[in-house]
């Protein structure tokens, strides 16, 4: 039987790196969940062009790769470093229209440096488009050792991995909480319905932005049986936005292994598990 190597999932919030290591022979178990603290915001460290701080994170990841014999690395991407949009399928079907949309959305970036990825939506009249600057992707790929392959996973894909892991059924919303934005993703019957992110300077402005966005995005106003919240300051985000969510929806902060439906070697941790939730979803292998 071929030897199965564990996968490593990484996510970054504030000055912390969170990681999770898969248990190759158990689909709902993790061999390790942990974190590392840094003196500087990890987002700034990863995007530091001088490489001075980036090198510290890379060395940390290299130690994890060596300790657990990692062959596959998945990294949680920052929403504000990407462009997400929904376009009519007729645009997708027309090559000239596709390129025109990409040129407008990524104005100022050479087309050769843009990676475009298309996703199916529950409403087949539309397509979801993810755009990334290849330089950003290349920088994060450098976190992998010479022996590891790397995938960059967008925050809206966390919900897809949750479906593979927990099979929640029905409709649900995921809300990822970052220092300067929240991401919102809707799923219905196992399919992506829509996704966006809301940037802010002050978290107290979120009610205003939420109302503004829901006027344009009907799926945000839809019925969601469950709302899963993870990341930074989840308690504050729930407190601020829960009045705007459907009354019948159950709000879950992903802060315990029981809620996340994961078995791990330890039961208590010295950090908030809701911050490590993306790393856990990225570590799990699905075939």
Tab-separated table of C-alpha atoms in Angstrom, residues 8-231:
chain	number	residue	atom	x	y	z
A	8	UNK	CA	-0.518	21.015	6.245
A	9	UNK	CA	-3.099	23.803	6.409
A	10	UNK	CA	-2.063	27.371	7.251
A	11	UNK	CA	-3.999	30.529	8.064
A	12	UNK	CA	-2.934	33.927	9.393
A	13	UNK	CA	-4.733	36.309	11.740
A	14	UNK	CA	-3.205	39.350	13.414
A	15	UNK	CA	0.294	38.398	14.665
A	16	UNK	CA	-0.358	34.653	14.679
A	17	UNK	CA	0.165	31.761	12.280
A	18	UNK	CA	-2.237	28.860	12.800
A	19	UNK	CA	-1.569	25.401	11.427
A	20	UNK	CA	-3.204	21.999	11.267
A	21	UNK	CA	-1.757	18.657	10.164
A	22	UNK	CA	-3.956	15.926	8.701
A	23	UNK	CA	-4.179	12.362	9.946
A	24	UNK	CA	-3.891	10.464	6.639
A	25	UNK	CA	-5.754	7.369	7.815
A	26	UNK	CA	-8.693	9.251	9.431
A	27	UNK	CA	-10.841	11.743	7.496
A	28	UNK	CA	-12.233	13.540	10.570
A	29	UNK	CA	-9.043	13.620	12.627
A	30	UNK	CA	-6.040	15.914	12.805
A	31	UNK	CA	-2.611	14.912	14.044
A	32	UNK	CA	-1.858	18.413	15.344
A	33	UNK	CA	-3.407	21.869	15.656
A	34	UNK	CA	-1.123	24.686	16.744
A	35	UNK	CA	-0.044	28.298	16.436
A	36	UNK	CA	3.039	30.507	16.394
A	37	UNK	CA	3.176	34.083	17.651
A	38	UNK	CA	5.178	36.798	15.892
A	39	UNK	CA	6.088	40.341	16.867
A	40	UNK	CA	4.599	41.771	13.668
A	41	UNK	CA	1.256	41.371	11.926
A	42	UNK	CA	1.595	38.222	9.825
A	43	UNK	CA	-0.286	39.762	6.885
A	44	UNK	CA	2.336	42.499	6.663
A	45	UNK	CA	5.113	39.938	7.099
A	46	UNK	CA	3.847	37.829	4.201
A	47	UNK	CA	3.582	40.843	1.911
A	48	UNK	CA	6.885	42.392	3.014
A	49	UNK	CA	8.818	43.051	-0.200
A	50	UNK	CA	12.106	43.340	1.700
A	51	UNK	CA	11.834	39.613	2.592
A	52	UNK	CA	13.161	40.380	6.085
A	53	UNK	CA	9.998	39.264	7.898
A	54	UNK	CA	8.806	36.794	5.253
A	55	UNK	CA	11.901	34.709	5.892
A	56	UNK	CA	10.833	34.146	9.525
A	57	UNK	CA	7.476	32.675	8.503
A	58	UNK	CA	9.124	30.578	5.793
A	59	UNK	CA	11.551	29.088	8.324
A	60	UNK	CA	8.642	28.253	10.645
A	61	UNK	CA	6.782	26.475	7.839
A	62	UNK	CA	9.969	24.619	6.858
A	63	UNK	CA	10.243	23.267	10.430
A	64	UNK	CA	6.658	22.027	10.256
A	65	UNK	CA	7.321	20.414	6.887
A	66	UNK	CA	10.339	18.592	8.308
A	67	UNK	CA	8.663	17.573	11.585
A	68	UNK	CA	5.583	16.053	9.959
A	69	UNK	CA	7.050	15.010	6.600
A	70	UNK	CA	4.581	17.224	4.728
A	71	UNK	CA	4.075	16.720	0.995
A	72	UNK	CA	1.144	19.069	0.433
A	73	UNK	CA	0.600	22.591	1.771
A	74	UNK	CA	-2.631	24.602	1.571
A	75	UNK	CA	-2.559	28.299	2.444
A	76	UNK	CA	-5.570	30.430	3.361
A	77	UNK	CA	-5.558	33.489	1.100
A	78	UNK	CA	-6.461	37.051	2.120
A	79	UNK	CA	-9.738	38.237	0.523
A	80	UNK	CA	-8.515	41.807	0.064
A	81	UNK	CA	-5.646	40.534	-2.122
A	82	UNK	CA	-8.135	39.026	-4.575
A	83	UNK	CA	-11.052	40.118	-6.744
A	84	UNK	CA	-14.347	38.201	-6.492
A	85	UNK	CA	-17.291	38.857	-8.787
A	86	UNK	CA	-20.374	37.228	-10.285
A	87	UNK	CA	-20.974	37.624	-14.013
A	88	UNK	CA	-23.706	36.417	-16.392
A	89	UNK	CA	-22.873	33.129	-18.096
A	90	UNK	CA	-23.232	34.815	-21.499
A	91	UNK	CA	-20.149	36.864	-20.579
A	92	UNK	CA	-18.259	33.700	-19.673
A	93	UNK	CA	-19.294	32.073	-22.957
A	94	UNK	CA	-17.904	34.968	-25.027
A	95	UNK	CA	-14.097	35.125	-24.985
A	96	UNK	CA	-13.960	38.836	-25.884
A	97	UNK	CA	-16.458	39.726	-23.165
A	98	UNK	CA	-14.559	37.602	-20.636
A	99	UNK	CA	-11.324	39.431	-21.337
A	100	UNK	CA	-13.031	42.823	-21.295
A	101	UNK	CA	-14.431	42.151	-17.827
A	102	UNK	CA	-11.063	40.939	-16.535
A	103	UNK	CA	-9.316	44.013	-17.976
A	104	UNK	CA	-11.767	46.354	-16.231
A	105	UNK	CA	-11.671	44.537	-12.899
A	106	UNK	CA	-7.863	44.319	-12.831
A	107	UNK	CA	-7.139	47.673	-14.429
A	108	UNK	CA	-3.426	48.500	-14.286
A	109	UNK	CA	-2.294	44.868	-14.059
A	110	UNK	CA	-0.788	43.233	-17.137
A	111	UNK	CA	-2.998	40.358	-18.361
A	112	UNK	CA	-0.044	37.969	-18.288
A	113	UNK	CA	0.127	38.535	-14.517
A	114	UNK	CA	-3.549	37.771	-13.854
A	115	UNK	CA	-4.834	34.335	-12.912
A	116	UNK	CA	-8.546	33.914	-13.613
A	117	UNK	CA	-10.498	30.987	-12.146
A	118	UNK	CA	-14.189	30.351	-12.845
A	119	UNK	CA	-16.619	28.573	-10.504
A	120	UNK	CA	-20.101	27.188	-11.039
A	121	UNK	CA	-22.984	28.713	-9.080
A	122	UNK	CA	-26.314	27.269	-7.955
A	123	UNK	CA	-27.952	29.671	-10.439
A	124	UNK	CA	-26.607	28.336	-13.725
A	125	UNK	CA	-27.257	31.637	-15.501
A	126	UNK	CA	-24.219	33.072	-13.706
A	127	UNK	CA	-20.573	32.240	-13.066
A	128	UNK	CA	-18.336	33.236	-10.170
A	129	UNK	CA	-14.934	34.673	-11.063
A	130	UNK	CA	-11.806	34.753	-8.888
A	131	UNK	CA	-8.934	36.987	-10.013
A	132	UNK	CA	-5.448	37.011	-8.483
A	133	UNK	CA	-2.214	38.802	-9.249
A	134	UNK	CA	0.267	36.025	-10.038
A	135	UNK	CA	3.005	37.877	-8.117
A	136	UNK	CA	0.950	37.554	-4.915
A	137	UNK	CA	0.386	33.861	-5.549
A	138	UNK	CA	4.071	33.312	-6.287
A	139	UNK	CA	5.060	34.968	-2.990
A	140	UNK	CA	2.855	32.688	-0.902
A	141	UNK	CA	3.931	29.615	-2.859
A	142	UNK	CA	7.475	30.313	-1.660
A	143	UNK	CA	6.389	29.193	1.813
A	144	UNK	CA	6.527	25.600	0.591
A	145	UNK	CA	9.699	23.586	0.921
A	146	UNK	CA	11.288	21.986	-2.104
A	147	UNK	CA	9.395	18.757	-1.415
A	148	UNK	CA	5.903	20.197	-0.862
A	149	UNK	CA	3.281	21.201	-3.420
A	150	UNK	CA	1.192	24.245	-2.596
A	151	UNK	CA	-2.408	25.353	-3.113
A	152	UNK	CA	-3.684	28.831	-2.328
A	153	UNK	CA	-7.271	28.530	-1.059
A	154	UNK	CA	-9.635	31.511	-1.089
A	155	UNK	CA	-11.827	32.176	1.914
A	156	UNK	CA	-15.040	31.535	-0.027
A	157	UNK	CA	-13.787	27.970	-0.616
A	158	UNK	CA	-13.779	27.236	3.133
A	159	UNK	CA	-17.511	26.590	2.917
A	160	UNK	CA	-17.009	24.061	0.114
A	161	UNK	CA	-14.529	22.190	2.263
A	162	UNK	CA	-16.976	22.359	5.191
A	163	UNK	CA	-19.569	20.654	2.979
A	164	UNK	CA	-17.100	17.867	2.182
A	165	UNK	CA	-16.239	17.525	5.859
A	166	UNK	CA	-19.576	17.934	7.671
A	167	UNK	CA	-22.252	17.667	4.952
A	168	UNK	CA	-24.528	20.230	6.668
A	169	UNK	CA	-27.161	20.187	3.897
A	170	UNK	CA	-29.751	22.932	3.414
A	171	UNK	CA	-28.536	26.504	3.165
A	172	UNK	CA	-25.822	28.195	5.172
A	173	UNK	CA	-23.658	31.278	5.349
A	174	UNK	CA	-19.976	31.431	6.256
A	175	UNK	CA	-18.568	34.654	7.681
A	176	UNK	CA	-14.780	34.941	7.840
A	177	UNK	CA	-13.557	37.766	10.080
A	178	UNK	CA	-10.286	39.523	9.283
A	179	UNK	CA	-8.576	42.636	10.626
A	180	UNK	CA	-9.749	44.844	7.752
A	181	UNK	CA	-12.657	42.949	6.206
A	182	UNK	CA	-15.238	40.208	6.547
A	183	UNK	CA	-15.971	37.649	3.837
A	184	UNK	CA	-19.501	36.375	3.302
A	185	UNK	CA	-20.288	33.217	1.347
A	186	UNK	CA	-23.664	31.561	0.754
A	187	UNK	CA	-24.325	27.899	-0.077
A	188	UNK	CA	-27.545	26.104	-0.896
A	189	UNK	CA	-27.927	22.332	-1.225
A	190	UNK	CA	-24.176	21.871	-1.476
A	191	UNK	CA	-23.635	24.532	-4.150
A	192	UNK	CA	-22.080	27.991	-4.038
A	193	UNK	CA	-24.758	30.689	-4.279
A	194	UNK	CA	-22.596	33.800	-3.990
A	195	UNK	CA	-19.642	35.389	-2.189
A	196	UNK	CA	-18.264	38.820	-1.450
A	197	UNK	CA	-16.109	40.614	1.091
A	198	UNK	CA	-16.667	43.900	2.877
A	199	UNK	CA	-13.632	46.038	3.705
A	200	UNK	CA	-13.762	48.447	6.625
A	201	UNK	CA	-11.617	50.860	8.603
A	202	UNK	CA	-13.810	50.646	11.707
A	203	UNK	CA	-15.670	47.459	12.606
A	204	UNK	CA	-18.568	49.553	13.928
A	205	UNK	CA	-19.331	50.588	10.343
A	206	UNK	CA	-20.323	47.021	9.383
A	207	UNK	CA	-24.116	47.516	9.802
A	208	UNK	CA	-24.050	50.359	7.278
A	209	UNK	CA	-21.963	48.349	4.810
A	210	UNK	CA	-24.100	45.233	5.301
A	211	UNK	CA	-27.261	47.124	4.376
A	212	UNK	CA	-25.486	48.695	1.424
A	213	UNK	CA	-24.299	45.333	0.078
A	214	UNK	CA	-27.620	43.530	0.609
A	215	UNK	CA	-29.355	46.092	-1.618
A	216	UNK	CA	-27.231	44.834	-4.517
A	217	UNK	CA	-26.745	41.155	-3.606
A	218	UNK	CA	-30.044	39.350	-3.167
A	219	UNK	CA	-28.411	36.130	-1.952
A	220	UNK	CA	-27.239	37.955	1.198
A	221	UNK	CA	-30.901	38.513	2.080
A	222	UNK	CA	-31.816	34.870	1.492
A	223	UNK	CA	-32.812	32.343	4.122
A	224	UNK	CA	-29.839	30.658	5.765
A	225	UNK	CA	-30.517	27.850	8.185
A	226	UNK	CA	-27.034	28.167	9.683
A	227	UNK	CA	-24.398	30.884	9.928
A	228	UNK	CA	-20.821	29.766	10.650
A	229	UNK	CA	-18.474	32.486	11.948
A	230	UNK	CA	-14.692	32.211	12.331
A	231	UNK	CA	-11.556	34.349	12.464
